[in-house]
Each structure stands twice: as C-alpha cells, then as structure tokens.
XYZ file of C-alpha atoms in Angstrom:
340
model
C 149.827 -16.768 120.042
C 151.086 -14.715 122.379
C 151.926 -11.882 119.983
C 148.537 -12.149 118.096
C 146.961 -10.819 121.621
C 150.191 -8.835 121.299
C 149.076 -7.295 118.306
C 145.401 -7.229 118.908
C 146.158 -4.986 122.252
C 144.358 -1.712 122.136
C 147.117 1.393 122.261
C 144.484 2.981 124.287
C 141.229 2.821 126.815
C 140.689 5.151 129.534
C 137.367 5.771 132.078
C 136.620 9.219 133.484
C 133.943 8.596 136.238
C 132.574 12.606 135.136
C 131.421 13.069 131.573
C 130.272 16.759 132.072
C 133.910 17.846 132.805
C 135.515 16.017 129.525
C 131.943 17.726 128.008
C 132.540 21.243 129.814
C 136.157 21.060 129.665
C 136.171 20.238 125.491
C 132.826 22.835 124.841
C 135.903 25.459 125.901
C 137.463 25.139 122.596
C 134.334 24.536 120.779
C 135.275 27.299 117.729
C 136.136 25.227 114.727
C 134.405 21.770 113.381
C 137.571 19.772 113.647
C 139.837 18.784 116.718
C 143.439 17.141 116.447
C 143.675 14.710 119.334
C 147.058 13.379 120.446
C 147.426 10.409 122.701
C 150.444 9.934 125.138
C 151.313 8.259 127.853
C 150.891 11.443 129.486
C 147.414 12.213 128.514
C 144.691 13.046 125.723
C 145.248 16.936 124.070
C 142.910 18.201 122.149
C 143.911 20.923 119.820
C 141.862 23.407 117.624
C 142.949 26.456 115.022
C 141.400 28.483 113.254
C 143.460 29.912 109.858
C 146.547 29.750 111.724
C 145.551 32.913 113.725
C 143.881 31.159 117.065
C 144.632 27.928 118.112
C 142.615 27.006 121.579
C 144.417 23.859 123.683
C 143.067 21.100 126.529
C 144.828 19.035 127.979
C 144.303 16.008 129.962
C 146.171 14.586 132.110
C 146.145 11.085 133.071
C 145.616 11.848 136.573
C 142.052 12.832 135.327
C 140.896 9.721 134.504
C 140.242 6.665 137.256
C 141.404 4.409 134.267
C 144.114 5.252 132.019
C 145.802 2.764 129.831
C 148.696 3.697 126.886
C 150.092 0.631 125.456
C 153.556 2.191 124.033
C 154.594 -1.242 122.832
C 151.730 -1.789 120.764
C 152.082 1.920 119.255
C 155.874 0.887 118.486
C 154.876 -1.983 117.155
C 152.488 -0.546 114.600
C 154.691 1.778 113.333
C 157.429 -0.399 112.888
C 160.195 1.493 115.193
C 161.665 2.971 118.209
C 161.635 6.556 118.144
C 161.104 8.400 120.802
C 158.085 10.163 120.457
C 155.297 7.003 121.556
C 152.180 9.144 120.573
C 149.124 8.583 118.628
C 147.253 11.048 116.496
C 144.149 12.219 114.682
C 141.260 14.238 114.412
C 137.787 13.745 115.111
C 134.548 16.195 114.923
C 134.510 18.045 117.601
C 131.281 19.175 117.142
C 130.076 15.352 117.046
C 131.938 14.465 120.090
C 130.740 17.402 122.134
C 127.460 16.035 120.864
C 128.291 12.380 122.175
C 129.136 13.331 124.969
C 125.476 15.012 125.693
C 123.261 12.743 124.756
C 121.823 12.086 128.211
C 121.614 15.659 128.787
C 124.230 17.837 130.641
C 124.134 21.021 132.783
C 125.279 23.725 131.003
C 128.021 26.098 133.169
C 126.557 29.298 133.492
C 128.062 32.739 133.798
C 128.905 32.581 138.298
C 130.256 35.417 138.365
C 127.121 37.910 137.303
C 123.787 35.972 137.075
C 122.372 35.905 140.528
C 119.910 32.528 139.281
C 122.740 30.818 138.441
C 123.793 27.456 140.010
C 126.576 28.754 140.973
C 124.727 30.779 143.711
C 124.388 28.080 145.704
C 128.188 27.232 145.494
C 129.591 30.747 146.737
C 127.437 29.916 149.822
C 128.896 26.105 149.821
C 132.136 27.720 149.790
C 131.469 30.535 152.348
C 130.587 27.704 154.618
C 134.732 25.958 153.986
C 132.978 23.402 151.465
C 135.246 21.765 148.856
C 132.621 22.673 145.867
C 133.346 23.695 142.043
C 132.613 24.650 139.214
C 132.630 21.052 138.111
C 131.161 19.289 141.277
C 128.360 17.042 141.136
C 126.115 20.126 142.634
C 126.798 21.924 139.191
C 126.371 19.439 136.760
C 124.462 16.930 138.585
C 124.439 13.162 138.676
C 128.361 12.121 137.161
C 128.168 9.569 134.664
C 130.915 7.153 133.232
C 133.095 7.721 130.034
C 134.841 4.831 128.236
C 137.318 5.934 125.322
C 139.149 3.760 123.808
C 141.301 3.957 120.324
C 141.903 -0.134 119.374
C 144.796 0.865 116.120
C 145.604 3.518 113.438
C 142.255 4.739 111.623
C 140.256 2.681 113.547
C 137.338 4.637 115.356
C 137.546 6.409 118.486
C 135.382 4.642 120.742
C 133.009 6.229 123.418
C 130.704 4.848 125.542
C 128.638 6.361 127.863
C 127.136 4.778 131.512
C 123.994 6.774 133.140
C 121.833 4.971 135.314
C 121.804 1.477 134.231
C 121.634 2.798 130.541
C 124.673 2.623 128.272
C 124.906 3.600 125.226
C 128.241 3.183 122.537
C 129.887 5.911 120.146
C 132.772 4.993 117.245
C 134.010 8.138 116.456
C 135.562 8.211 113.121
C 138.850 9.439 112.873
C 140.493 11.060 110.127
C 145.207 11.723 109.080
C 145.858 14.677 111.051
C 146.046 17.721 109.563
C 147.787 19.737 112.201
C 151.078 22.159 111.767
C 152.792 23.233 114.214
C 151.487 25.914 117.735
C 151.315 29.540 117.458
C 154.652 30.187 118.234
C 155.058 32.070 121.761
C 158.670 33.334 122.166
C 158.822 32.282 126.470
C 162.237 33.580 126.752
C 161.343 36.877 125.313
C 158.244 37.686 126.746
C 156.739 41.203 126.808
C 154.725 40.905 129.679
C 153.114 38.168 132.045
C 150.029 38.972 133.977
C 148.511 36.045 136.775
C 145.003 37.703 137.775
C 141.606 36.105 139.181
C 139.903 35.429 135.613
C 136.209 36.638 136.878
C 138.172 40.096 136.489
C 139.112 39.935 133.054
C 135.882 38.269 132.198
C 133.997 41.422 133.709
C 136.816 43.397 131.397
C 135.359 41.696 128.500
C 131.924 41.725 128.420
C 131.893 45.505 129.606
C 134.341 46.130 126.416
C 132.484 44.005 124.278
C 128.793 46.693 124.573
C 130.510 48.397 122.253
C 130.227 46.286 119.696
C 134.128 46.258 119.114
C 136.146 45.057 115.609
C 138.953 44.939 117.586
C 140.630 44.867 120.735
C 143.536 46.410 122.349
C 145.837 45.360 125.238
C 148.533 48.282 126.356
C 150.160 47.200 129.802
C 153.399 49.229 131.247
C 155.607 49.408 133.906
C 154.171 52.312 135.151
C 150.473 53.810 135.309
C 148.257 52.660 133.791
C 149.292 49.359 134.424
C 146.950 47.233 132.705
C 144.395 48.536 130.466
C 141.915 47.310 128.270
C 140.110 49.749 125.336
C 137.894 48.687 122.410
C 136.587 50.481 119.562
C 132.965 50.270 117.849
C 129.616 51.269 115.947
C 128.328 52.089 119.698
C 131.400 53.996 121.139
C 134.193 53.494 122.489
C 135.452 51.502 125.981
C 138.153 51.723 128.318
C 138.819 49.604 131.277
C 142.342 50.068 133.657
C 143.904 47.572 136.260
C 145.680 49.307 139.340
C 149.011 47.356 140.094
C 147.276 46.080 143.349
C 147.807 42.983 144.430
C 144.509 41.691 144.888
C 143.585 42.313 141.671
C 146.520 41.611 139.649
C 148.368 38.897 141.496
C 151.550 38.500 139.345
C 152.849 41.764 137.415
C 155.705 41.653 135.293
C 155.698 44.332 132.558
C 159.268 45.477 131.978
C 158.455 48.196 129.462
C 155.363 49.424 127.956
C 153.799 47.391 125.102
C 150.660 47.755 123.296
C 149.155 45.706 120.798
C 145.232 44.669 119.498
C 143.491 41.175 118.338
C 140.259 40.804 116.682
C 137.537 41.036 119.269
C 135.893 38.091 117.608
C 138.778 35.499 117.999
C 139.087 36.982 121.644
C 135.270 36.162 122.246
C 135.612 32.324 121.154
C 138.387 32.727 124.871
C 134.973 33.706 127.145
C 133.803 30.607 127.699
C 137.208 29.144 130.083
C 137.118 32.873 131.501
C 133.577 32.134 133.329
C 134.518 28.699 134.219
C 137.959 29.223 134.740
C 139.828 30.429 138.595
C 142.519 32.053 137.307
C 144.209 33.237 134.057
C 147.993 34.132 132.507
C 148.190 36.317 130.144
C 151.791 36.507 128.497
C 152.701 38.016 125.148
C 156.128 38.244 123.655
C 157.606 40.876 121.758
C 156.258 39.827 118.817
C 152.460 40.416 119.993
C 151.840 36.906 119.903
C 149.043 36.761 122.892
C 148.252 33.567 125.075
C 145.371 33.326 128.025
C 146.015 30.255 129.895
C 143.059 29.469 132.359
C 143.551 27.514 135.177
C 140.309 25.138 136.069
C 139.705 23.279 140.031
C 137.974 20.163 139.194
C 136.647 17.833 141.284
C 138.752 16.480 144.259
C 140.891 19.019 144.255
C 142.767 18.190 140.733
C 143.394 21.017 137.627
C 143.073 21.586 134.026
C 144.385 24.028 131.582
C 143.460 25.966 128.966
C 145.688 27.799 126.960
C 144.721 30.139 124.106
C 146.669 31.965 121.534
C 146.304 34.872 119.172
C 148.078 36.419 116.050
C 147.793 40.474 116.513
C 147.011 42.531 114.303
C 149.345 44.408 111.991
C 149.327 47.881 113.730
C 148.643 50.138 110.459
C 145.667 47.974 110.230
C 142.245 47.164 112.174
C 140.085 49.737 111.412
C 138.161 47.817 109.143
C 134.543 47.014 109.278
C 134.062 43.776 110.996
C 131.969 42.470 108.191
C 135.260 42.537 106.262
C 137.113 39.756 107.630
C 138.804 38.434 104.242
C 140.734 42.405 104.343
C 141.728 41.320 108.139
C 145.450 41.109 107.638
C 147.572 39.458 110.714
C 151.260 40.028 111.115
C 151.878 36.424 109.971
C 155.501 36.634 109.289
C 156.609 38.090 112.658
C 155.075 34.580 114.146
C 156.618 31.890 111.814
C 157.625 28.964 113.789
C 161.541 29.173 115.176
C 164.112 26.687 113.703
C-alpha cells in the first residue's frame, strides 16, 4: 500500500498567495503562444522563443510561493533512472494560462513612469513617506487571490486552482511534449559590454525612439564619449539618444572597446512591458552581438524576480529593408550557434 501511495504522489504542488503576481510576471513574456515549462526543486522556469532570434525567460523561485513541494523521488521512479537532472519539462499554452490567471479580473500594471493617472502615482507618494509599496503590492494590484498549481505525472494536465472571495475555480491545462532547443548562447566570458541602469531610463529611451516607427534599433557603446548611444531610423525620421557615464544614470559601465550592433525593433519591443515594471536592467552583449536584457523586479514582501530576454543581432550589411519584409530579414544565426 505504501508503494502504491508513493507512486501516486504528485510530482509537484505549489501555492501562491498572489495570482496577480504570477500573471504580471508571465505577461512580460507573452510574445508567443506556447511556453516551455521546467519544474525543479529550485522553482518554475517559463521560457518562450520565436524563430530562434528572441527568447524570454521567467524564473519563479520557490521562495516566491507560500508552499512549494517537488517530489524528486516520484520523478525518479517514473523515469526509472537515477540521473542528476531530476526535472520535469513540458509545454503549455501561455495564452490559455494567462486567461486562466485573470479569470477573476486583474488590474493591468500601466506605465508607472509617464502616466499621471497611473495607479503608481499613489505608490510614488507612499514611497516618499517611507512605505514598502511595490508595483506588485496590494495597493497596485487590488485584492490578492490564491493560486494552487499541481502536476501529477508526465503527460497529465497542469492543474490550476484559483481562490478568491470564497469562490474556487479549477482549470486543467493541457500539457504537450517539450519542444524547446537550447538557449540563445551568451558568452559570459567574452562580454563586449555590461551596463546596469534604472529600467525606466531604458523604457523612456525606447519609447522616444519608437516615435519614428523604425525597423531596427542600433546600440553603440564606447569607453569614451559618447558612452552609450541608442539610435533608430524609420519612415518618420531618425532619432538618437545618448547617455553619459554619470553613475546616477549608469550604475555599472563596463565597455572595454567600442561596439555597435543592430536589432530588429519589433523584437526589442517584446521586452517593453518588462521595462515598464522593472526596477533595474542589466544590459549585456557578447562579442558575437548577442544581446541580453535582464530585468530585476521587486515583489511584495521584499523578494525579487528576474526576467531575461536574449536577442540575435542583425547582420551588419542588412537591415535597411522595410519592416514589412520580415521574411527577408537575415540574422547572424551561424555566429550564435550553441558552443560545444
């Protein structure tokens, strides 16, 4: 009887005291329909990609949940081996999951830096008085619901149970076989630039550049002035924004030599939601031109979560094509092949 009970033990169960917190984080990578999910003893990892030129990754560490149980022994028993990678992976519809999480309604987090009518105007005044309010606090997101997640076994649905104001809703999300290739590789030992700044500075710059309806965004960094330059050209004109090396703007600035790379504007736009709600962003680029934007988001209770976007650069000699000619866009795919 005990062995039978062990065999039926769910692989994974977790409880979050904030449905909206999960929704807002996952909404940041909502640029593709399906998400690759990996469950481990450390937490939940959601990854989304599009055509191997952009990837978005959200990692929800176990500390973000009020309860988190991952049965490695149950996974081992189901797999029939004792390998060290005791993780479970599958795909789900990210669109369906987000619709499920907002079934009771979710106040959408707006631009806290530019909208005077934003819910963040109240937070700003609270922060001025020394309050611990955050973009994910109850003041910003409304009444906090409870979300219970469970995954019984491989091939089984991901069960999502939502509880709020005495109402309980249970949804079973169909899971699919994982079909997710390696991450777009970032050569951490060969970085051409590493810059840490306030995320709202990046968001403001990106918004300004977007006014020209550009097809590409160029990032230039140099150890001498101008230190950091964002530029774009579109049918409505061109725009350039420069950042000085002032530590009040650029908290960290590590650029050993001049580097220039261009990226498809519409891909960078996929990270704009994370730019809006993050506190800081780490901008990293390797010698092959792969760009990483890692956003740090402060959560209710003093915790933090990270969202990582990676982008493949456009080839230097291309990129002047019209935005509508998307199939003609060539990316430096050979240069960013996974390293052996």
